[in-house]
Amino acid sequence: ILQDNLLSINPIIVNEHMQIIDGQHRFEVAKNNNLFIYYIMKSGAAIENVVRLNEYNKPWQTTDFALSYAGRGYPDFIWILEFMEKYSISLSIACVFVWGHGGSHILRRIKSGVLDLTESQKRIAMERADVFWDMRPYFTRKGMVPREFLTALVQLCDDGKAKQIIDKIKAKGVSFYPAATTNDVRKQLLAFL
């Protein structure tokens, strides 16, 4: 709202008594910043309507923002979505492979449409994801992999040790449960060397 007052296309809904039915937060921001307040009056509206409105109203996730920017032709958003699809990973895992971590500042940048990836970042991300993909069949637990595991795996990739570890895991045919702390992951994976 402060960057671009879009209340005109997402107005506050009030009833005939000027009670806010939907948009309390938008109203407070506009009021506190002396912005014009757009509203629609719906006679007979009550708090029950707020409950019904919010019951099915799902806020956008970071991936929804990425999809929106990709749909508008932003090349780096198109690339990251293709990257996610190729490796069957979530956006948060893709961020770990691209940046080595998945901090909230990265997700904020994605939400605001700022994604400027270099060819080097893309290449490194794919190398890291290839290591993860090769290791995945050896996980005893399917589904979500702890972020700490991914962070440690990225560090080992960057140290040049990941290929050796994968070769040892494949040679031994060992399955393992990904550890949950970065130090435990490093110990777990380095034990294969």
XYZ file of C-alpha atoms in Angstrom:
193
model
C 0.000 0.000 0.000
C 2.819 2.401 0.812
C 4.665 1.665 -2.423
C 1.611 1.846 -4.645
C -1.805 2.501 -3.090
C -3.851 -0.211 -4.783
C -6.829 0.200 -2.481
C -8.822 1.462 -5.448
C -8.770 -2.057 -6.918
C -8.915 -3.812 -3.517
C -11.202 -1.572 -1.472
C -12.288 -1.983 2.121
C -15.798 -3.363 2.599
C -18.045 -1.635 5.144
C -21.676 -2.032 6.138
C -24.265 0.751 6.324
C -22.994 1.630 9.840
C -19.468 2.137 8.433
C -18.210 -0.926 10.329
C -15.327 -2.563 8.489
C -16.331 -6.013 7.281
C -13.138 -6.760 5.340
C -9.882 -4.800 5.155
C -9.073 -3.820 8.738
C -5.323 -4.011 8.127
C -5.535 -2.060 4.847
C -7.641 0.581 6.609
C -5.080 0.993 9.420
C -2.178 1.354 6.995
C -4.053 3.895 4.873
C -5.267 5.863 7.922
C -1.849 5.926 9.608
C -0.203 7.161 6.401
C -2.844 9.716 5.383
C -3.726 7.815 2.212
C -7.072 8.012 0.463
C -9.324 5.215 1.718
C -11.352 3.414 -0.917
C -14.347 1.442 0.275
C -17.480 -0.334 -0.875
C -20.638 -0.268 1.215
C -22.532 -3.556 1.523
C -25.811 -3.097 3.379
C -26.557 -5.812 5.896
C -22.981 -7.099 6.033
C -21.907 -8.485 9.419
C -18.968 -10.187 11.122
C -20.245 -13.558 9.854
C -19.416 -12.326 6.362
C -15.810 -11.709 7.428
C -15.565 -15.275 8.649
C -16.983 -16.594 5.365
C -14.710 -14.327 3.290
C -11.588 -15.445 5.099
C -12.535 -19.103 5.348
C -11.683 -19.703 1.699
C -9.285 -16.838 1.066
C -5.794 -18.310 0.740
C -2.873 -15.851 0.749
C -0.276 -16.163 -1.976
C 2.754 -18.285 -1.281
C 6.177 -17.318 -2.646
C 5.757 -19.815 -5.493
C 2.554 -18.024 -6.552
C 4.570 -14.815 -6.955
C 7.216 -16.663 -8.983
C 4.512 -18.143 -11.226
C 3.017 -14.693 -11.746
C 6.346 -13.151 -12.768
C 7.179 -16.106 -15.013
C 3.776 -15.752 -16.651
C 4.653 -12.166 -17.462
C 7.839 -13.291 -19.177
C 10.511 -12.554 -16.541
C 13.361 -14.832 -17.747
C 14.941 -15.643 -14.374
C 11.556 -16.602 -12.931
C 10.945 -18.847 -15.939
C 14.372 -20.419 -15.379
C 13.844 -21.092 -11.663
C 10.439 -22.688 -12.278
C 11.927 -24.933 -14.971
C 14.783 -25.752 -12.577
C 12.261 -26.711 -9.877
C 10.346 -28.917 -12.294
C 13.463 -30.627 -13.662
C 14.627 -31.676 -10.199
C 11.165 -32.077 -8.590
C 12.033 -29.605 -5.844
C 10.258 -26.765 -4.072
C 11.147 -23.092 -4.435
C 12.794 -23.041 -1.009
C 15.067 -25.957 -1.994
C 15.829 -24.247 -5.311
C 16.919 -21.159 -3.339
C 19.344 -23.253 -1.291
C 20.878 -24.621 -4.497
C 21.115 -21.176 -6.114
C 22.352 -19.129 -3.135
C 23.687 -21.771 -0.730
C 20.981 -20.914 1.803
C 17.309 -20.034 1.780
C 17.044 -16.864 3.817
C 13.848 -14.854 4.138
C 15.471 -11.897 2.354
C 15.656 -14.026 -0.809
C 11.977 -14.899 -0.557
C 11.128 -11.200 -0.096
C 13.088 -10.378 -3.251
C 11.208 -13.063 -5.173
C 7.871 -11.726 -3.944
C 8.818 -8.230 -5.113
C 9.858 -9.469 -8.569
C 13.602 -9.077 -8.113
C 15.436 -12.134 -9.370
C 18.643 -11.447 -11.239
C 20.567 -14.677 -11.711
C 23.918 -14.931 -13.415
C 24.813 -17.804 -15.720
C 27.382 -18.852 -13.118
C 24.715 -19.064 -10.389
C 22.514 -21.167 -12.662
C 25.360 -23.533 -13.524
C 26.385 -23.957 -9.869
C 22.759 -24.487 -8.820
C 22.401 -27.270 -11.390
C 25.647 -28.905 -10.260
C 24.428 -28.854 -6.655
C 21.005 -30.196 -7.664
C 22.647 -33.004 -9.670
C 24.466 -34.130 -6.528
C 21.227 -34.030 -4.551
C 19.425 -35.955 -7.302
C 22.114 -38.660 -7.341
C 21.927 -38.997 -3.562
C 18.125 -39.027 -3.260
C 17.581 -42.764 -3.932
C 19.694 -43.541 -0.859
C 17.504 -41.614 1.602
C 15.561 -43.940 3.885
C 12.895 -41.280 4.374
C 10.972 -40.023 1.383
C 9.489 -36.546 1.210
C 10.827 -33.394 2.781
C 14.576 -33.116 3.345
C 15.780 -30.858 6.188
C 17.153 -27.493 5.035
C 20.225 -28.121 7.201
C 20.960 -31.234 5.164
C 20.747 -29.249 1.944
C 22.933 -26.460 3.318
C 25.633 -28.935 4.393
C 25.363 -30.762 1.063
C 25.865 -27.464 -0.767
C 28.958 -26.762 1.345
C 30.368 -30.196 0.500
C 29.622 -29.610 -3.205
C 31.458 -26.321 -3.034
C 34.384 -28.016 -1.257
C 34.577 -30.578 -4.085
C 33.812 -33.552 -1.819
C 30.269 -34.395 -2.929
C 31.226 -36.571 -5.923
C 33.481 -38.744 -3.752
C 30.734 -39.128 -1.160
C 28.157 -40.148 -3.764
C 30.557 -42.682 -5.288
C 31.129 -44.226 -1.841
C 27.398 -44.307 -1.054
C 26.681 -45.984 -4.405
C 29.547 -48.473 -3.961
C 28.356 -49.462 -0.492
C 24.668 -49.362 -1.466
C 23.992 -47.716 1.882
C 20.710 -46.009 2.670
C 20.657 -43.292 5.282
C 18.319 -40.914 7.046
C 19.342 -37.282 6.367
C 20.540 -35.695 9.612
C 18.815 -32.544 10.832
C 21.682 -30.258 11.858
C 24.358 -28.922 9.550
C 27.216 -30.291 11.690
C 25.562 -33.721 11.968
C 25.048 -33.806 8.196
C 28.694 -32.984 7.542
C 29.767 -35.755 9.945
C 27.249 -38.165 8.440
C 28.337 -37.545 4.865
C 32.063 -37.251 5.535
C 31.909 -40.646 7.277
C 31.411 -42.159 3.798
C 34.887 -40.980 2.731
